[in-house]
Amino acid sequence: MEKYVIHGGNKLNGTINISGAKNAALAIIPAALFAREKCRIENVPDISDVRTMTKILRYLGAEVSNPEKGVLVIDGKNVKPLTITDEMTRKLRASYYLLGVLLGEFGQAAVALPGGCYFGVRPVDQHIKGFEALGATVSTENAVINATCDELVASSIYLDVVSVGATMNVMLAAVKAKGKTVIENAAREPHIVDLANFLNSMGADIRGAGTEVIKIRGVEELHGCTYSIIPDQIEAGTYMVAAAAVGGDVIINNVIPKHLESITNKLEDCGVTVIEEDESVRVISEGCRPRACRVKTTPHPGFPTDMQPQFATLLCTCNGTSTVVEDVWDNRFKYVDQLRRMGANIIVNGDTALITGVDKLHAAPVEADDLRAGAAMVIAGLMADGETSVGNIKLIDRGYEDLVEKLTAVGADISRVTFEED
Ligand code: EPZ
């Protein structure tokens, strides 16, 4: 077993280089199978979710090589639409993108219901609604979703919920469907635009990604391409919040500042200085008690739900009482129990957490409940005086490349320790 051991209290100074976006990579990598020839994908983050996804592609018959750090070359010419089993999907929610790709390319797909972080119910009804609108027959037997269609035909689909996954999956299934598909009430996250740009690099005809209406004109064939994935908005936001929480002067490099606007604005509400450059943001903070504020998570361009645990951790030492409203997921406050072990004063009532600032968090042994909650525990350890250990860090490895190296380089006292489980 492994854990992080953190001795908190150090200010952070220096530069952190951001890796490619996990949630873009997890859609783009399976989408490369449409080419049936080589695609070269650059700026791929070296994280366990990407390794899990490449294992699934190899199982389907794709050739996936990693000629250099951050680069995958994928050749889908020998891919077959095999069933993606529960053993593979339980580790990776994004496995459901294989439904859209295999249905779109082969007219058939069988993918076990997905796993991933647990924040309450995580349905896929909108994905299925989109596939059926395109003419597919979709059934679920033994927890495997089966989708088949002789010929997908364009349609207009109104998503009842703004869903990143459903928007991307319907886009994937529609990319070769005859005619013009329109997705309305689409999600607008940067990784959706990245997927559309990647598919268009392969010869697709997708317009409007990044707005709530996406139009996809089906094409006959898609070809190989070379593509570089956008920087990870959430990784960048996590380190911005870490710098704000402990104090210092940190340049977060290789970012698209526009993707970080909602996080920047919220940090400025708390009294933190954020200076935007072309491809970086600089966070300057005294690290003393941030101003209390109100945060509500909404789909992009609002405040990202994937930044909620990290930001709530920053607010644990705010001056006054802050409010955090989680409006995307049913139950994303499980991590609060871990923060309470460190002395946080948080009351959770339904979708709202009331955080009354305390002077200091106290070091303690805590666990990562999920990927972003784990990142929040790291921030809490950096904030607290003394030694904090964070367990279950394999969940953090899913989405953060070289976290220890990146934080150590700017002055954090954090190490990865192996220990025997009792
Ligand atoms: C993606 O999950 C991300 N995961 C999540 O990030 C992120 O929290 C989420 O989008 C919201 O931004 C990946 O991209 C791999 P949704 P996804 O479909 O697609 C409801 C991380 O930390 N809904 O946008 O599963 C759903 O219950 C992870 O990187 C339906 O009701 O999220 C939720 O309330 C955690 N029916 C809301 O929509 C559906 O068919 C948003 O979910 C689909 C979703």
Short mmCIF file of C-alpha atoms and ligand atoms in Angstrom, two decimals:
data_model
loop_
_atom_site.label_atom_id
_atom_site.label_comp_id
_atom_site.label_asym_id
_atom_site.label_seq_id
_atom_site.Cartn_x
_atom_site.Cartn_y
_atom_site.Cartn_z
CA MET A 1 0.00 0.00 0.00
CA GLU A 2 1.14 3.62 -0.49
CA LYS A 3 0.31 6.92 1.15
CA TYR A 4 1.42 10.53 0.97
CA VAL A 5 3.21 11.90 4.03
CA ILE A 6 2.99 15.69 4.21
CA HIS A 7 4.62 18.08 6.67
CA GLY A 8 2.53 21.20 6.23
CA GLY A 9 3.19 24.88 6.77
CA ASN A 10 5.61 25.55 3.89
CA LYS A 11 4.78 28.36 1.52
CA LEU A 12 4.93 27.50 -2.20
CA ASN A 13 7.18 29.41 -4.59
CA GLY A 14 8.17 28.62 -8.17
CA THR A 15 6.61 27.16 -11.32
CA ILE A 16 4.32 24.17 -11.84
CA ASN A 17 3.90 22.86 -15.40
CA ILE A 18 0.41 21.51 -16.11
CA SER A 19 -0.16 18.23 -17.98
CA GLY A 20 -2.74 17.41 -20.63
CA ALA A 21 -6.41 17.28 -19.67
CA LYS A 22 -7.55 13.91 -18.24
CA ASN A 23 -11.20 14.36 -19.28
CA ALA A 24 -10.23 15.33 -22.82
CA ALA A 25 -7.75 12.45 -23.16
CA LEU A 26 -10.29 9.87 -21.96
CA ALA A 27 -12.62 10.79 -24.84
CA ILE A 28 -9.99 11.48 -27.51
CA ILE A 29 -8.07 8.22 -27.03
CA PRO A 30 -11.07 5.96 -27.84
CA ALA A 31 -12.15 8.37 -30.61
CA ALA A 32 -8.85 7.63 -32.39
CA LEU A 33 -10.32 4.22 -33.30
CA PHE A 34 -12.50 5.91 -35.94
CA ALA A 35 -9.37 6.47 -38.06
CA ARG A 36 -8.62 2.74 -38.59
CA GLU A 37 -5.04 3.98 -39.15
CA LYS A 38 -2.37 5.74 -37.06
CA CYS A 39 -3.25 8.76 -34.92
CA ARG A 40 -0.50 10.55 -32.99
CA ILE A 41 -1.83 12.17 -29.80
CA GLU A 42 0.46 14.53 -27.87
CA ASN A 43 0.34 16.12 -24.40
CA VAL A 44 -1.30 12.98 -23.02
CA PRO A 45 -1.15 12.96 -19.19
CA ASP A 46 0.72 9.99 -17.66
CA ILE A 47 -2.06 8.97 -15.25
CA SER A 48 -3.62 5.63 -14.38
CA ASP A 49 -6.97 6.40 -16.05
CA VAL A 50 -5.15 6.85 -19.37
CA ARG A 51 -3.26 3.58 -18.82
CA THR A 52 -6.57 1.82 -18.11
CA MET A 53 -8.13 3.25 -21.27
CA THR A 54 -5.15 2.17 -23.42
CA LYS A 55 -5.49 -1.36 -21.97
CA ILE A 56 -9.11 -1.43 -23.15
CA LEU A 57 -8.05 -0.29 -26.65
CA ARG A 58 -5.39 -3.02 -26.83
CA TYR A 59 -8.01 -5.59 -25.71
CA LEU A 60 -10.15 -4.48 -28.70
CA GLY A 61 -7.20 -5.08 -31.03
CA ALA A 62 -5.76 -1.58 -31.37
CA GLU A 63 -2.00 -1.05 -31.52
CA VAL A 64 -1.06 1.58 -28.93
CA SER A 65 2.54 2.71 -28.58
CA ASN A 66 4.14 5.33 -26.34
CA PRO A 67 7.18 6.47 -28.35
CA GLU A 68 7.99 9.28 -25.91
CA LYS A 69 6.61 10.85 -22.70
CA GLY A 70 3.19 12.34 -23.29
CA VAL A 71 2.73 10.80 -26.75
CA LEU A 72 0.45 7.91 -27.79
CA VAL A 73 0.33 6.49 -31.32
CA ILE A 74 -2.93 4.57 -31.81
CA ASP A 75 -3.74 2.36 -34.81
CA GLY A 76 -7.28 1.00 -34.84
CA LYS A 77 -7.10 -0.93 -38.14
CA ASN A 78 -7.54 -4.33 -36.45
CA VAL A 79 -10.12 -3.31 -33.86
CA LYS A 80 -13.17 -5.53 -33.35
CA PRO A 81 -16.33 -4.49 -31.41
CA LEU A 82 -15.71 -6.94 -28.53
CA THR A 83 -17.67 -6.69 -25.28
CA ILE A 84 -16.06 -4.37 -22.73
CA THR A 85 -16.47 -6.31 -19.48
CA ASP A 86 -17.28 -5.15 -15.97
CA GLU A 87 -13.72 -5.90 -14.91
CA MET A 88 -12.56 -3.10 -17.25
CA THR A 89 -15.40 -0.60 -16.79
CA ARG A 90 -15.52 -0.67 -12.99
CA LYS A 91 -12.13 1.02 -12.87
CA LEU A 92 -12.99 3.72 -15.36
CA ARG A 93 -16.22 5.64 -15.81
CA ALA A 94 -15.02 7.02 -19.16
CA SER A 95 -15.14 3.46 -20.54
CA TYR A 96 -18.66 4.38 -21.64
CA TYR A 97 -17.15 6.40 -24.52
CA LEU A 98 -16.49 3.06 -26.20
CA LEU A 99 -20.28 2.81 -26.63
CA GLY A 100 -20.35 5.89 -28.86
CA VAL A 101 -17.20 4.92 -30.76
CA LEU A 102 -18.04 1.25 -31.40
CA LEU A 103 -21.66 2.06 -32.24
CA GLY A 104 -20.58 4.89 -34.54
CA GLU A 105 -17.90 2.82 -36.30
CA PHE A 106 -19.31 -0.75 -36.28
CA GLY A 107 -23.04 -0.30 -35.64
CA GLN A 108 -22.71 -2.40 -32.50
CA ALA A 109 -21.34 -1.98 -28.99
CA ALA A 110 -21.51 -3.85 -25.69
CA VAL A 111 -20.08 -2.11 -22.65
CA ALA A 112 -20.63 -3.04 -18.98
CA LEU A 113 -22.14 -0.28 -16.83
CA PRO A 114 -19.34 2.13 -15.83
CA GLY A 115 -17.62 2.55 -12.48
CA GLY A 116 -15.67 5.65 -11.40
CA CYS A 117 -15.92 8.05 -8.47
CA TYR A 118 -19.10 7.62 -6.42
CA PHE A 119 -21.09 10.85 -5.83
CA GLY A 120 -24.54 9.29 -5.63
CA VAL A 121 -26.49 8.13 -8.63
CA ARG A 122 -24.58 8.39 -11.93
CA PRO A 123 -27.14 7.40 -14.59
CA VAL A 124 -26.49 7.10 -18.34
CA ASP A 125 -30.10 7.63 -19.48
CA GLN A 126 -29.15 10.67 -21.59
CA HIS A 127 -26.46 8.70 -23.41
CA ILE A 128 -29.07 6.04 -24.24
CA LYS A 129 -31.61 8.70 -25.26
CA GLY A 130 -29.10 10.04 -27.78
CA PHE A 131 -28.19 6.63 -29.21
CA GLU A 132 -31.88 5.71 -29.62
CA ALA A 133 -32.60 9.05 -31.31
CA LEU A 134 -29.93 8.10 -33.89
CA GLY A 135 -31.79 4.86 -34.56
CA ALA A 136 -29.93 2.43 -32.31
CA THR A 137 -31.62 -0.34 -30.34
CA VAL A 138 -30.30 -0.19 -26.78
CA SER A 139 -30.85 -2.79 -24.06
CA THR A 140 -29.19 -3.61 -20.76
CA GLU A 141 -28.70 -7.27 -19.84
CA ASN A 142 -26.55 -8.50 -16.94
CA ALA A 143 -25.34 -4.92 -16.36
CA VAL A 144 -24.04 -4.71 -19.93
CA ILE A 145 -25.38 -1.99 -22.23
CA ASN A 146 -25.91 -3.33 -25.76
CA ALA A 147 -26.41 -0.88 -28.61
CA THR A 148 -26.94 -1.96 -32.22
CA CYS A 149 -27.95 -0.22 -35.44
CA ASP A 150 -27.67 -1.18 -39.13
CA GLU A 151 -27.38 2.46 -40.15
CA LEU A 152 -27.28 5.44 -37.80
CA VAL A 153 -29.37 8.36 -39.05
CA ALA A 154 -28.98 11.97 -37.92
CA SER A 155 -31.48 13.38 -35.46
CA SER A 156 -32.14 16.34 -33.17
CA ILE A 157 -31.49 15.50 -29.53
CA TYR A 158 -32.36 17.69 -26.56
CA LEU A 159 -30.43 16.58 -23.47
CA ASP A 160 -32.70 16.78 -20.41
CA VAL A 161 -29.62 17.31 -18.23
CA VAL A 162 -26.42 19.18 -19.11
CA SER A 163 -24.14 16.16 -19.25
CA VAL A 164 -20.47 16.11 -20.28
CA GLY A 165 -20.49 12.37 -20.89
CA ALA A 166 -23.74 12.28 -22.82
CA THR A 167 -22.71 15.25 -24.99
CA MET A 168 -19.40 13.57 -25.89
CA ASN A 169 -20.93 10.11 -26.38
CA VAL A 170 -23.71 11.33 -28.68
CA MET A 171 -21.14 13.36 -30.64
CA LEU A 172 -19.07 10.18 -31.08
CA ALA A 173 -22.05 8.10 -32.22
CA ALA A 174 -23.22 10.82 -34.63
CA VAL A 175 -19.89 11.60 -36.31
CA LYS A 176 -20.62 9.15 -39.20
CA ALA A 177 -24.44 9.13 -38.99
CA LYS A 178 -26.17 10.08 -42.24
CA GLY A 179 -27.30 13.71 -42.23
CA LYS A 180 -27.00 16.54 -39.69
CA THR A 181 -27.38 15.73 -36.00
CA VAL A 182 -28.15 18.58 -33.60
CA ILE A 183 -27.43 18.24 -29.87
CA GLU A 184 -29.29 20.85 -27.83
CA ASN A 185 -28.65 21.73 -24.16
CA ALA A 186 -25.15 20.36 -24.74
CA ALA A 187 -22.43 20.67 -22.11
CA ARG A 188 -19.80 23.33 -22.90
CA GLU A 189 -16.67 22.13 -21.04
CA PRO A 190 -13.26 22.78 -22.65
CA HIS A 191 -12.76 19.02 -23.08
CA ILE A 192 -15.86 18.84 -25.25
CA VAL A 193 -14.37 21.45 -27.58
CA ASP A 194 -11.11 19.48 -27.56
CA LEU A 195 -12.87 16.26 -28.61
CA ALA A 196 -14.70 18.10 -31.43
CA ASN A 197 -11.43 19.66 -32.61
CA PHE A 198 -9.75 16.25 -32.57
CA LEU A 199 -12.59 14.65 -34.57
CA ASN A 200 -12.54 17.54 -37.05
CA SER A 201 -8.77 16.98 -37.43
CA MET A 202 -9.71 13.44 -38.52
CA GLY A 203 -12.14 14.79 -41.13
CA ALA A 204 -15.35 15.08 -39.14
CA ASP A 205 -17.74 18.02 -39.58
CA ILE A 206 -18.68 19.30 -36.10
CA ARG A 207 -19.65 22.89 -35.35
CA GLY A 208 -20.77 24.70 -32.22
CA ALA A 209 -18.80 22.70 -29.63
CA GLY A 210 -18.46 24.91 -26.56
CA THR A 211 -21.97 26.27 -27.02
CA GLU A 212 -25.23 24.63 -25.97
CA VAL A 213 -26.02 23.65 -29.59
CA ILE A 214 -23.64 21.30 -31.41
CA LYS A 215 -24.20 20.38 -35.09
CA ILE A 216 -22.62 17.23 -36.50
CA ARG A 217 -22.82 16.47 -40.23
CA GLY A 218 -22.04 12.77 -40.73
CA VAL A 219 -19.03 11.87 -42.90
CA GLU A 220 -18.14 8.60 -44.65
CA GLU A 221 -14.61 8.14 -43.39
CA LEU A 222 -12.26 9.53 -40.76
CA HIS A 223 -8.46 9.54 -41.22
CA GLY A 224 -5.43 9.61 -38.98
CA CYS A 225 -4.04 12.87 -37.61
CA THR A 226 -1.63 14.40 -35.13
CA TYR A 227 -3.25 16.24 -32.25
CA SER A 228 -2.19 17.85 -28.97
CA ILE A 229 -4.53 17.71 -25.98
CA ILE A 230 -5.43 20.92 -24.11
CA PRO A 231 -4.00 21.58 -20.64
CA ASP A 232 -5.92 20.20 -17.66
CA GLN A 233 -8.24 22.89 -16.24
CA ILE A 234 -8.79 20.96 -12.98
CA GLU A 235 -5.15 20.06 -12.36
CA ALA A 236 -4.29 23.75 -12.86
CA GLY A 237 -7.12 24.84 -10.57
CA THR A 238 -6.01 22.40 -7.89
CA TYR A 239 -2.50 23.89 -7.75
CA MET A 240 -3.89 27.44 -7.86
CA VAL A 241 -5.97 26.66 -4.78
CA ALA A 242 -3.03 24.95 -3.05
CA ALA A 243 -0.89 28.08 -3.53
CA ALA A 244 -3.73 30.28 -2.30
CA ALA A 245 -4.26 28.08 0.76
CA VAL A 246 -0.69 27.92 2.06
CA GLY A 247 0.60 31.23 0.67
CA GLY A 248 3.45 32.03 -1.68
CA ASP A 249 3.99 33.02 -5.30
CA VAL A 250 3.44 30.27 -7.86
CA ILE A 251 3.34 30.37 -11.66
CA ILE A 252 0.98 27.70 -13.04
CA ASN A 253 2.39 27.19 -16.52
CA ASN A 254 1.06 25.59 -19.76
CA VAL A 255 -2.55 26.61 -19.19
CA ILE A 256 -5.35 28.34 -21.12
CA PRO A 257 -6.30 31.15 -18.68
CA LYS A 258 -9.78 31.45 -20.16
CA HIS A 259 -10.54 27.88 -19.00
CA LEU A 260 -9.66 28.94 -15.44
CA GLU A 261 -11.75 32.14 -15.27
CA SER A 262 -14.36 30.88 -12.80
CA ILE A 263 -11.61 29.61 -10.47
CA THR A 264 -9.60 32.82 -10.82
CA ASN A 265 -12.66 34.94 -10.07
CA LYS A 266 -13.48 32.92 -6.94
CA LEU A 267 -9.88 33.15 -5.69
CA GLU A 268 -9.99 36.92 -6.20
CA ASP A 269 -13.25 37.01 -4.19
CA CYS A 270 -11.22 35.43 -1.38
CA GLY A 271 -8.58 38.17 -1.59
CA VAL A 272 -5.98 36.17 -3.57
CA THR A 273 -4.01 37.88 -6.37
CA VAL A 274 -4.11 36.07 -9.74
CA ILE A 275 -2.16 37.49 -12.67
CA GLU A 276 -3.03 36.09 -16.11
CA GLU A 277 -0.37 35.80 -18.82
CA ASP A 278 -0.76 34.19 -22.30
CA GLU A 279 -0.13 30.60 -21.18
CA SER A 280 0.16 30.85 -17.42
CA VAL A 281 -1.48 32.24 -14.32
CA ARG A 282 0.49 33.53 -11.32
CA VAL A 283 -1.03 33.08 -7.87
CA ILE A 284 0.22 35.35 -5.08
CA SER A 285 -1.16 34.82 -1.60
CA GLU A 286 -0.29 35.66 1.99
CA GLY A 287 -1.72 32.28 2.95
CA CYS A 288 -3.49 33.85 5.86
CA ARG A 289 -7.23 33.58 6.27
CA PRO A 290 -9.03 34.04 2.93
CA ARG A 291 -12.15 36.18 2.77
CA ALA A 292 -15.32 34.13 3.24
CA CYS A 293 -17.27 33.62 0.03
CA ARG A 294 -20.11 31.70 -1.64
CA VAL A 295 -19.35 29.01 -4.21
CA LYS A 296 -21.91 27.19 -6.33
CA THR A 297 -20.89 24.49 -8.81
CA THR A 298 -22.52 24.56 -12.24
CA PRO A 299 -21.64 23.24 -15.70
CA HIS A 300 -19.00 25.23 -17.64
CA PRO A 301 -18.44 28.18 -17.77
CA GLY A 302 -19.55 28.13 -14.11
CA PHE A 303 -17.44 26.99 -11.17
CA PRO A 304 -16.42 23.36 -11.88
CA THR A 305 -17.78 20.63 -9.60
CA ASP A 306 -14.37 18.95 -9.90
CA MET A 307 -12.89 21.92 -8.02
CA GLN A 308 -15.46 21.85 -5.20
CA PRO A 309 -13.59 19.70 -2.62
CA GLN A 310 -10.34 21.59 -3.16
CA PHE A 311 -11.96 25.01 -2.81
CA ALA A 312 -13.96 23.98 0.26
CA THR A 313 -10.66 22.94 1.85
CA LEU A 314 -9.20 26.40 1.23
CA LEU A 315 -12.29 27.91 2.89
CA CYS A 316 -11.75 25.86 6.09
CA THR A 317 -9.60 28.74 7.40
CA CYS A 318 -11.67 31.57 5.91
CA ASN A 319 -12.43 34.75 7.82
CA GLY A 320 -16.08 34.17 8.69
CA THR A 321 -18.54 31.65 7.24
CA SER A 322 -18.53 30.46 3.61
CA THR A 323 -21.19 28.57 1.67
CA VAL A 324 -20.48 25.84 -0.88
CA VAL A 325 -23.41 24.59 -2.97
CA GLU A 326 -22.91 21.40 -5.03
CA ASP A 327 -25.41 21.68 -7.86
CA VAL A 328 -24.09 19.01 -10.25
CA TRP A 329 -23.80 15.81 -8.19
CA ASP A 330 -26.20 14.44 -5.59
CA ASN A 331 -23.64 13.63 -2.95
CA ARG A 332 -20.17 15.13 -3.26
CA PHE A 333 -19.47 16.11 0.37
CA LYS A 334 -18.24 12.72 1.67
CA TYR A 335 -14.73 14.18 2.06
CA VAL A 336 -16.03 16.59 4.74
CA ASP A 337 -15.71 13.82 7.36
CA GLN A 338 -11.99 13.66 6.61
CA LEU A 339 -11.62 17.45 6.95
CA ARG A 340 -13.45 17.33 10.29
CA ARG A 341 -10.72 14.95 11.53
CA MET A 342 -8.36 17.87 10.89
CA GLY A 343 -10.46 20.33 12.87
CA ALA A 344 -12.61 21.81 10.11
CA ASN A 345 -15.94 23.31 11.17
CA ILE A 346 -18.36 22.29 8.39
CA ILE A 347 -22.09 21.64 8.49
CA VAL A 348 -23.54 19.83 5.48
CA ASN A 349 -27.25 20.11 4.77
CA GLY A 350 -28.32 18.53 1.47
CA ASP A 351 -26.53 20.26 -1.40
CA THR A 352 -25.00 22.94 0.83
CA ALA A 353 -21.94 23.01 3.09
CA LEU A 354 -21.59 25.83 5.63
CA ILE A 355 -17.92 26.35 6.45
CA THR A 356 -16.99 28.42 9.51
CA GLY A 357 -13.32 29.34 9.29
CA VAL A 358 -10.95 28.03 11.98
CA ASP A 359 -7.48 29.43 12.71
CA LYS A 360 -5.63 26.31 11.54
CA LEU A 361 -6.27 22.76 10.40
CA HIS A 362 -4.54 20.10 12.51
CA ALA A 363 -2.45 17.35 10.92
CA ALA A 364 -4.07 13.91 10.99
CA PRO A 365 -4.19 10.60 9.09
CA VAL A 366 -6.88 10.94 6.38
CA GLU A 367 -8.02 9.01 3.31
CA ALA A 368 -8.83 9.91 -0.30
CA ASP A 369 -12.53 9.12 -0.83
CA ASP A 370 -12.26 9.79 -4.56
CA LEU A 371 -9.98 11.54 -7.03
CA ARG A 372 -10.74 15.19 -6.28
CA ALA A 373 -11.43 14.56 -2.58
CA GLY A 374 -7.93 13.07 -2.48
CA ALA A 375 -6.50 16.23 -4.00
CA ALA A 376 -8.36 18.20 -1.34
CA MET A 377 -6.73 16.08 1.40
CA VAL A 378 -3.31 16.95 -0.04
CA ILE A 379 -4.17 20.65 0.15
CA ALA A 380 -5.40 20.19 3.73
CA GLY A 381 -2.10 18.48 4.63
CA LEU A 382 -0.13 21.37 3.12
CA MET A 383 -2.22 23.81 5.19
CA ALA A 384 -1.91 21.96 8.54
CA ASP A 385 1.13 22.18 10.81
CA GLY A 386 2.63 18.78 11.54
CA GLU A 387 2.50 15.45 9.74
CA THR A 388 -0.57 14.48 7.71
CA SER A 389 -0.79 11.15 5.93
CA VAL A 390 -3.16 10.65 2.99
CA GLY A 391 -4.16 7.04 2.25
CA ASN A 392 -5.88 5.47 -0.77
CA ILE A 393 -3.70 7.56 -3.07
CA LYS A 394 -4.24 5.25 -6.05
CA LEU A 395 -7.43 7.28 -6.50
CA ILE A 396 -5.31 10.44 -6.80
CA ASP A 397 -2.97 8.74 -9.29
CA ARG A 398 -6.00 8.44 -11.59
CA GLY A 399 -5.92 12.14 -12.42
CA TYR A 400 -2.71 13.83 -11.27
CA GLU A 401 0.60 13.25 -13.06
CA ASP A 402 3.78 13.57 -10.92
CA LEU A 403 1.90 15.28 -8.06
CA VAL A 404 4.74 14.79 -5.52
CA GLU A 405 7.39 16.03 -7.95
CA LYS A 406 5.36 19.08 -8.97
CA LEU A 407 4.61 20.12 -5.37
CA THR A 408 8.12 19.35 -4.09
CA ALA A 409 9.59 21.55 -6.82
CA VAL A 410 7.78 24.59 -5.37
CA GLY A 411 8.72 23.89 -1.74
CA ALA A 412 6.12 21.47 -0.38
CA ASP A 413 7.29 18.76 2.04
CA ILE A 414 5.43 15.76 0.59
CA SER A 415 6.60 12.22 -0.11
CA ARG A 416 5.11 8.94 -1.31
CA VAL A 417 5.61 6.19 1.28
CA THR A 418 5.02 2.45 0.91
CA PHE A 419 3.74 0.61 3.96
CA GLU A 420 2.47 -2.88 4.84
CA GLU A 421 -1.28 -3.02 5.26
CA ASP A 422 -2.36 -4.25 8.77
C1 EPZ B 1 -17.69 14.07 -16.26
O1 EPZ B 1 -18.43 13.04 -15.65
C2 EPZ B 1 -16.32 14.03 -15.59
N1 EPZ B 1 -15.69 12.74 -15.82
C3 EPZ B 1 -16.45 14.28 -14.10
O2 EPZ B 1 -15.12 14.44 -13.60
C4 EPZ B 1 -17.20 15.59 -13.85
O3 EPZ B 1 -17.47 15.71 -12.47
C5 EPZ B 1 -18.50 15.64 -14.63
O4 EPZ B 1 -18.28 15.35 -16.02
C6 EPZ B 1 -19.17 17.01 -14.53
O5 EPZ B 1 -18.31 17.98 -15.06
C7 EPZ B 1 -15.10 12.51 -17.03
O6 EPZ B 1 -15.11 13.36 -17.91
C8 EPZ B 1 -14.44 11.17 -17.20
P1 EPZ B 1 -22.10 14.35 -16.35
P2 EPZ B 1 -19.85 12.60 -16.30
O7 EPZ B 1 -22.69 13.38 -17.28
O8 EPZ B 1 -19.79 12.76 -17.76
C9 EPZ B 1 -26.43 13.69 -14.54
C10 EPZ B 1 -13.21 14.01 -12.38
O9 EPZ B 1 -13.00 14.32 -11.19
N2 EPZ B 1 -26.62 12.74 -15.65
O10 EPZ B 1 -21.75 15.71 -16.83
O11 EPZ B 1 -20.21 11.28 -15.72
C11 EPZ B 1 -25.44 13.19 -13.52
O12 EPZ B 1 -26.05 12.34 -12.58
C12 EPZ B 1 -14.56 13.45 -12.75
O13 EPZ B 1 -12.40 14.19 -13.31
C13 EPZ B 1 -27.87 12.17 -15.85
O14 EPZ B 1 -28.80 12.44 -15.10
O15 EPZ B 1 -20.81 13.72 -15.68
C14 EPZ B 1 -24.94 14.47 -12.90
O16 EPZ B 1 -25.87 14.90 -11.91
C15 EPZ B 1 -15.41 13.14 -11.55
N3 EPZ B 1 -28.05 11.30 -16.88
C16 EPZ B 1 -24.98 15.47 -14.06
O17 EPZ B 1 -25.84 14.88 -15.05
C17 EPZ B 1 -27.03 10.99 -17.74
O18 EPZ B 1 -27.25 10.20 -18.69
C18 EPZ B 1 -23.61 15.72 -14.70
O19 EPZ B 1 -23.06 14.48 -15.07
C19 EPZ B 1 -25.76 11.58 -17.53
C20 EPZ B 1 -25.58 12.45 -16.48
#
